[in-house]
Coordinates of C-alpha atoms and ligand atoms in Angstrom, one line a residue:
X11 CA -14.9 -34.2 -92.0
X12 CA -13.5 -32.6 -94.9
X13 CA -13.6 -28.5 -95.5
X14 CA -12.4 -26.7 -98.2
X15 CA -9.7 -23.6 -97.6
X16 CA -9.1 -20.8 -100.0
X17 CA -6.1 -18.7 -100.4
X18 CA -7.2 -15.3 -102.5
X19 CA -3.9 -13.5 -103.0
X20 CA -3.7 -10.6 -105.1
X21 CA -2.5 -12.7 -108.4
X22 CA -4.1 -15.8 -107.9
X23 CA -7.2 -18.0 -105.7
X24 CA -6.2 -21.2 -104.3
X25 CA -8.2 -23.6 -103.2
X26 CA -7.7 -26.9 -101.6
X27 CA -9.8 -30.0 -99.6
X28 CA -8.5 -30.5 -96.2
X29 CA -8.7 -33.0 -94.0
X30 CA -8.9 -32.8 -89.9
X31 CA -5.1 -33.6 -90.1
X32 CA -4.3 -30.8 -91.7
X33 CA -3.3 -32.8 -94.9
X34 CA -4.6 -31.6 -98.6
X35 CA -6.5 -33.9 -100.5
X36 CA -7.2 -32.2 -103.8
X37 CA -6.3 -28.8 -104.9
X38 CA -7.9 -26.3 -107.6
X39 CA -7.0 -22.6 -109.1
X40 CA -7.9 -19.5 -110.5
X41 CA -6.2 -16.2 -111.3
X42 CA -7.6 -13.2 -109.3
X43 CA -9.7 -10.9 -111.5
X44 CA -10.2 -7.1 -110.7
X45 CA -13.8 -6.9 -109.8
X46 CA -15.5 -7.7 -106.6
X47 CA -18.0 -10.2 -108.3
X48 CA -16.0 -11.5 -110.7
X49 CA -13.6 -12.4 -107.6
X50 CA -16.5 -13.8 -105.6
X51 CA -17.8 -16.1 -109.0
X52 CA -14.0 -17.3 -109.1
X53 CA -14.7 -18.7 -105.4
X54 CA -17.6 -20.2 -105.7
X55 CA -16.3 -21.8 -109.4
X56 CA -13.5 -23.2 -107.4
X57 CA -15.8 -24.6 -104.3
X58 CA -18.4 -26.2 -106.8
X59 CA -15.3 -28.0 -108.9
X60 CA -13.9 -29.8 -105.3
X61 CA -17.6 -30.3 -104.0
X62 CA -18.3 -32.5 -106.5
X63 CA -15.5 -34.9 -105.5
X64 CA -15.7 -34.5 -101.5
X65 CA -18.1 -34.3 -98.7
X66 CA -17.5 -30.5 -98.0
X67 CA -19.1 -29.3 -94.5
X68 CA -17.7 -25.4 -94.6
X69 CA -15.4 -22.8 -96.5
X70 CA -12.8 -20.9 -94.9
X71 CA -11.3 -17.8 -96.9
X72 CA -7.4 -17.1 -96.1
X73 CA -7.3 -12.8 -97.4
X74 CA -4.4 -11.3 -98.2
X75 CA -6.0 -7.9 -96.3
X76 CA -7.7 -6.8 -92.9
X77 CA -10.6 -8.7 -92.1
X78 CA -13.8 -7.8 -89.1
X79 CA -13.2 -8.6 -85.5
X80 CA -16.2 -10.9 -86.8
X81 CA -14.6 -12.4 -89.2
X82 CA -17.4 -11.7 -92.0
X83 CA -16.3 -8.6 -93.6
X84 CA -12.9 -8.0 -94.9
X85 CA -12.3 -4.0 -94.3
X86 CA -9.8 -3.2 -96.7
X87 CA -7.1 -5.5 -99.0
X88 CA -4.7 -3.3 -100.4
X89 CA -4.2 -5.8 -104.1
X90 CA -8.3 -7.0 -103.9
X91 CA -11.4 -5.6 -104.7
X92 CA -13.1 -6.2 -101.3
X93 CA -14.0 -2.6 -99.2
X94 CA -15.8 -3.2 -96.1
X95 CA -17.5 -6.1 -98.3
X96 CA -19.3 -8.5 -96.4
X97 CA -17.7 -11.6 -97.9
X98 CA -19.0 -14.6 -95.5
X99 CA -22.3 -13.8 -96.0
X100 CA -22.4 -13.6 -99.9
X101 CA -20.3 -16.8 -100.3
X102 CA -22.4 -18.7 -97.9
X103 CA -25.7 -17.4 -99.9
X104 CA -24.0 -19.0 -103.2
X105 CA -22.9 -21.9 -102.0
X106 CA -25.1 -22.4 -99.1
X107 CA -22.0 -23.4 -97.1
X108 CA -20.9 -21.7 -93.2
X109 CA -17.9 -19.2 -94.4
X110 CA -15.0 -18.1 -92.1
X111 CA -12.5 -15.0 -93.3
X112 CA -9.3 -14.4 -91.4
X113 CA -6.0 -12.6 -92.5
X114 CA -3.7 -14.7 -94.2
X115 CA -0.9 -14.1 -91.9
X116 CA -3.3 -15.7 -89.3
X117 CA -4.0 -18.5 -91.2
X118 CA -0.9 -19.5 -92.1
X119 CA -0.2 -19.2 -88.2
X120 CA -2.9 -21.2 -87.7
X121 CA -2.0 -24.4 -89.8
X122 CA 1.9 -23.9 -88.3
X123 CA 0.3 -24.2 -84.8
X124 CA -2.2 -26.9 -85.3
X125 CA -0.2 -29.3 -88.1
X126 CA 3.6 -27.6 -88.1
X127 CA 6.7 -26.0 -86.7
X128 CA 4.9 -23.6 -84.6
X129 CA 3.4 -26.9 -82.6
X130 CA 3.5 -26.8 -78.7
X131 CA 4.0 -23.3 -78.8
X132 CA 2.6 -21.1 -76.0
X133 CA 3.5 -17.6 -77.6
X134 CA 4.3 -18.3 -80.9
X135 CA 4.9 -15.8 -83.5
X136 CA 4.7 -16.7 -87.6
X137 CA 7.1 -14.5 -89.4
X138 CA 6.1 -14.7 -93.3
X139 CA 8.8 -13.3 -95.3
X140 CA 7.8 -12.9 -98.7
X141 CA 6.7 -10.2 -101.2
X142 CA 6.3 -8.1 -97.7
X143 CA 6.1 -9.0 -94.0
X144 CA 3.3 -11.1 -92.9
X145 CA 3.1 -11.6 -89.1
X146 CA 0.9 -13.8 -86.5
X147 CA 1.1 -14.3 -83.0
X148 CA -0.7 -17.2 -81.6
X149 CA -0.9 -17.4 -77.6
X150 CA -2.0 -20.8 -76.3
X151 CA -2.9 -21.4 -80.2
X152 CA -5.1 -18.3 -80.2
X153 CA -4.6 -15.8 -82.5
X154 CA -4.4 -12.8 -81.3
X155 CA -6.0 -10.1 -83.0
X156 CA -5.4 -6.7 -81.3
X157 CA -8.5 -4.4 -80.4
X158 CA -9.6 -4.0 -83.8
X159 CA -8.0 -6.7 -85.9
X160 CA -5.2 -4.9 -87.3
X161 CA -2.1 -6.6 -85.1
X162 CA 0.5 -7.6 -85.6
X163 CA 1.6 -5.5 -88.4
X164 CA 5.1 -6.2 -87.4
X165 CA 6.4 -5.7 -91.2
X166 CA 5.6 -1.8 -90.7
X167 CA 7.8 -1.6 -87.2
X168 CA 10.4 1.0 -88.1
X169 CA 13.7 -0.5 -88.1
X170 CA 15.7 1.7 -89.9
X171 CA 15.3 5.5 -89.3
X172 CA 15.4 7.9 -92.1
X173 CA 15.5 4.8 -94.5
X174 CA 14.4 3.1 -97.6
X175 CA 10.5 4.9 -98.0
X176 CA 7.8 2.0 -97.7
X177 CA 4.1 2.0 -99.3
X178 CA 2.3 2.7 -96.3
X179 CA 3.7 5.8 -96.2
X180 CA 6.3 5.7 -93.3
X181 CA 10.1 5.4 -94.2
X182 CA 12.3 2.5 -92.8
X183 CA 9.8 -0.4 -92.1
X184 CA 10.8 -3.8 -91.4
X185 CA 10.0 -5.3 -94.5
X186 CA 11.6 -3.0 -96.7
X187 CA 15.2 -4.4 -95.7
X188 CA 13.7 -8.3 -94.6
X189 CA 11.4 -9.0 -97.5
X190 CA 12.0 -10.6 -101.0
X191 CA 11.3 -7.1 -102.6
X192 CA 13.6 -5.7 -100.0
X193 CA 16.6 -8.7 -100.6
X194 CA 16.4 -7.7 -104.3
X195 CA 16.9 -3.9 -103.8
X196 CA 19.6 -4.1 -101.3
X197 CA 21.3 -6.6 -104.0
X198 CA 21.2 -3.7 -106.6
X199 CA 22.2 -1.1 -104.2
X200 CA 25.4 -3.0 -103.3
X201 CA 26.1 -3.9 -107.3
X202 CA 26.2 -0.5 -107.7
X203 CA 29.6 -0.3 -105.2
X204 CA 30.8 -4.0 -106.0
X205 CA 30.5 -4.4 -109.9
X206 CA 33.7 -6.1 -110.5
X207 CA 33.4 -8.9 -107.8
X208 CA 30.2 -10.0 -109.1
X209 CA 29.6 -12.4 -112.0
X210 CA 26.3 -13.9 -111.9
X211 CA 24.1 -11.1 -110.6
X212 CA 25.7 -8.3 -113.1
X213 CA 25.0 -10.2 -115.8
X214 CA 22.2 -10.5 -114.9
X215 CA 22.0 -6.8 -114.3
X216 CA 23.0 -6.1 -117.7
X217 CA 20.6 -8.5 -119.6
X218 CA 17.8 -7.1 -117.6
X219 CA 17.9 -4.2 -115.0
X220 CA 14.6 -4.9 -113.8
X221 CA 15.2 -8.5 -113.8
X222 CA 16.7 -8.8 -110.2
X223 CA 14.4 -10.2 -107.9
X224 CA 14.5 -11.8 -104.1
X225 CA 14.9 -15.4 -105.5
X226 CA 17.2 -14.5 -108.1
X227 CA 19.3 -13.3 -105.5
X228 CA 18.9 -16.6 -103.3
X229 CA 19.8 -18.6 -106.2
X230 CA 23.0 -16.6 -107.2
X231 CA 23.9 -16.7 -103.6
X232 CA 23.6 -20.2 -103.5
X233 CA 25.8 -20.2 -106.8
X234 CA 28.6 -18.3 -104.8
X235 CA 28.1 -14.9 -105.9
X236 CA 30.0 -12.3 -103.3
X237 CA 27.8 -9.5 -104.1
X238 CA 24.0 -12.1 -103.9
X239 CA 25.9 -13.2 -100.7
X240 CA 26.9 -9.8 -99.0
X241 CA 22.8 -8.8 -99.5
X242 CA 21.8 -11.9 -97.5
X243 CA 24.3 -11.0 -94.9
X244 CA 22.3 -7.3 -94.8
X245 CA 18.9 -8.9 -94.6
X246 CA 20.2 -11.2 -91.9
X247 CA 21.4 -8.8 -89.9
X248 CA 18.0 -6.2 -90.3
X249 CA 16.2 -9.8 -89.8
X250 CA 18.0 -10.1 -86.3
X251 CA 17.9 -6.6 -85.3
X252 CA 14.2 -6.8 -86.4
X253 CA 13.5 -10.1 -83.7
X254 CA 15.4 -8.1 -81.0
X255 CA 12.4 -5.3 -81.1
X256 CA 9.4 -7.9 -81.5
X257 CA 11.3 -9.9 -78.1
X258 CA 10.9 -6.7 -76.6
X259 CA 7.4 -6.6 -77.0
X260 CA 6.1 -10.3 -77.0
X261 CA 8.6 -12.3 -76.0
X262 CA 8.2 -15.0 -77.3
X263 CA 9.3 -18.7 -77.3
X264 CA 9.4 -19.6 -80.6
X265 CA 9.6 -17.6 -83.8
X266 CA 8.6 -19.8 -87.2
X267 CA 9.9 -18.0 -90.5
X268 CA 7.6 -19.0 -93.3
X269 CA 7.4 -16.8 -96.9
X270 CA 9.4 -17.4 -100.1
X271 CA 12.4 -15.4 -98.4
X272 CA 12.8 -18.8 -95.8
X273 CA 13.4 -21.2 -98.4
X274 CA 17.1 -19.8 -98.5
X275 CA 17.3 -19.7 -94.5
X276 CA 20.6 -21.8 -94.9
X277 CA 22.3 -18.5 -96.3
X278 CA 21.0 -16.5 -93.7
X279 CA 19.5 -18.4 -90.6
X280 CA 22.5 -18.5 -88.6
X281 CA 24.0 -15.1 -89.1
X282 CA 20.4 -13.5 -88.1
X283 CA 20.2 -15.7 -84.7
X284 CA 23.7 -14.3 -84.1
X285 CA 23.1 -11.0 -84.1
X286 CA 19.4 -11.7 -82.8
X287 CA 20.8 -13.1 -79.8
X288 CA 23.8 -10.7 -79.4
X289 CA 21.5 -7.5 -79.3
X290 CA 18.2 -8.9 -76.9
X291 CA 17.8 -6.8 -74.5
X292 CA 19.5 -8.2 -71.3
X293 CA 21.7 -10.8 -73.9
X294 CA 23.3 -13.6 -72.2
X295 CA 21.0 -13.5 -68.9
X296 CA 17.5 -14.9 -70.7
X297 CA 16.2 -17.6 -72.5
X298 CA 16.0 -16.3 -76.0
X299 CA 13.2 -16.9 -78.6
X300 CA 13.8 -20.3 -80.9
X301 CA 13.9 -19.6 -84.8
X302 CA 13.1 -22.5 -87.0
X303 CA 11.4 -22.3 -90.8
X304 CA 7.6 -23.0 -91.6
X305 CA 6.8 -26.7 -92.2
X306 CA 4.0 -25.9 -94.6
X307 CA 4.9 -24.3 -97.4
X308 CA 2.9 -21.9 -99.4
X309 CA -0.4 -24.2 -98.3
X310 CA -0.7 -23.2 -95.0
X311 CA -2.8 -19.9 -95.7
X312 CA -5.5 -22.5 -97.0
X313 CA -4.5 -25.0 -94.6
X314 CA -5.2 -22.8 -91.3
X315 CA -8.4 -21.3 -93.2
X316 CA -9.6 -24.7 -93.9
X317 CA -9.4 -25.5 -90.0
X318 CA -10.8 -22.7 -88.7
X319 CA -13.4 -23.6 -90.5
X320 CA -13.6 -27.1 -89.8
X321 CA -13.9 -25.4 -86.0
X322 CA -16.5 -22.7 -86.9
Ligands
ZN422 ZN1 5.7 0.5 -94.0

């Protein structure tokens, strides 16, 4: 039985034929347009293209936004048309298809648990480092939702008081010093104080100001720049400091990193267990969460969708 999962990001849709093993058998994109309908036709283009080469039994939508305790209606996606828009229920009268919707985070959490690092896992916890802070917690391979869908928005936990100001309004949230977005800014704050000990990154710098992002960082990093180095040290350390709140609250047995941000966990993996497991509460006396990286890649949005379809 083969279903198709789709990740709809806020730049692009991607879909992809999945099997009951998890693995992706055929793969098709789009770019995400600005209107709701135009969005919705990009779907069903997508589904129609990979239906005519596999037997397709279901659709499951990975949204980069809050989705209905139902799992119909996405509520509100802060970089997609969708408000309160009842999104199973227009795709399956398209395409004639069941449709499930779940929150990307979840997803992702989802294939990790099922077909990944987060296997075996009673409370497992998907950390998604990337443009922001993605987060899902899976108990028993549940996903747990919260009351009213919104948890766990662990990227808005305050970690820093009185600090960087975040889009949602608060100041000092996790994923401005733990994100790609944030690894870039803390890179150009410190080049400001460090100018003469780095090569790479204030060259870069000079070329282009605005040119500086998360993976630029990684690379110079990885190239032996002090100053690319010293702001993966920071986000280590806000990264660990970050783990020591969420043990408080769920502790749990294993933490999975996933997100663009983990493909440079060698630079910083070590250095945020550290200080992870130096600041736990009661440190020393308690078993302490595992941290490993995502096996799945940027697929596993569409991955987990695809297989809570599969199971709808
Ligand atoms: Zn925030």
């Amino acid at each position: 039985m083969t279903t198709i999962g789709i990740d709809v990001g806020g730049t692009s849709v991607r879909a992809g034929v999945v099997d009951h093993r998890g693995t992706v058998l055929d793969t098709a994109r789009g770019s995400t347009p600005v209107g709701e309908t135009e969005l919705e036709d990009v779907i069903c283009a997508l589904v129609d293209e990979l239906r005519d080469r596999h037997p397709i039994t279901a659709i499951g939508l990975a949204v980069a936004g809050f989705v209905a305790d139902d799992r119909r209606t996405v509520r509100f996606a802060p970089h997609l048309p969708w408000r309160d828009a009842p999104v199973a229920d227009r795709i399956t009268a398209r395409t004639g298809l069941p449709v499930v919707l779940e929150h990307d985070a979840n997803a992702a959490g989802v294939a990790e648990h099922r077909f990944g690092a987060l296997r075996g896992a009673h409370v497992g916890l998907l950390i998604a480092l990337g443009t922001g802070i993605g987060a899902a917690l899976l108990l028993d391979g549940e996903v747990f939702r919260g009351a009213y869908g919104v948890a766990p928005e662990l990227g808005h936990l305050r970690v820093v008081p009185n600090g960087r100001r975040c889009s949602c309004g608060k100041a000092g949230c996790w994923e401005r010093y733990c994100s790609g977005t944030a690894l870039a800014a803390t890179a150009i704050g410190l080049l400001g104080r460090h100018r003469g000990q780095s090569t790479i990154l204030a060259r870069e710098a000079k070329r282009d100001p605005g040119g500086i992002t998360g993976r630029l960082v990684a690379a110079a990093a990885r190239d032996g720049d002090p100053v690319a180095r010293l702001a993966l040290q920071e986000l280590a350390k806000w990264l660990g400091e970050g783990l020591a709140l969420v043990a408080d609250i769920y502790d749990p047995e294993l933490v999975v990193l996933g997100g663009g941000v983990s493909e440079s966990a060698p630079l910083f993996l070590d250095s945020a267990r550290e200080h992870y497991q130096r600041i736990a509460t009661g440190a020393g006396h308690r078993p302490v969460a595992r941290i490993r990286t995502a096996h799945r890649g940027d697929s596993a949005g569409l991955v987990g969708a695809a297989a809570l379809a599969a199971h709808s």
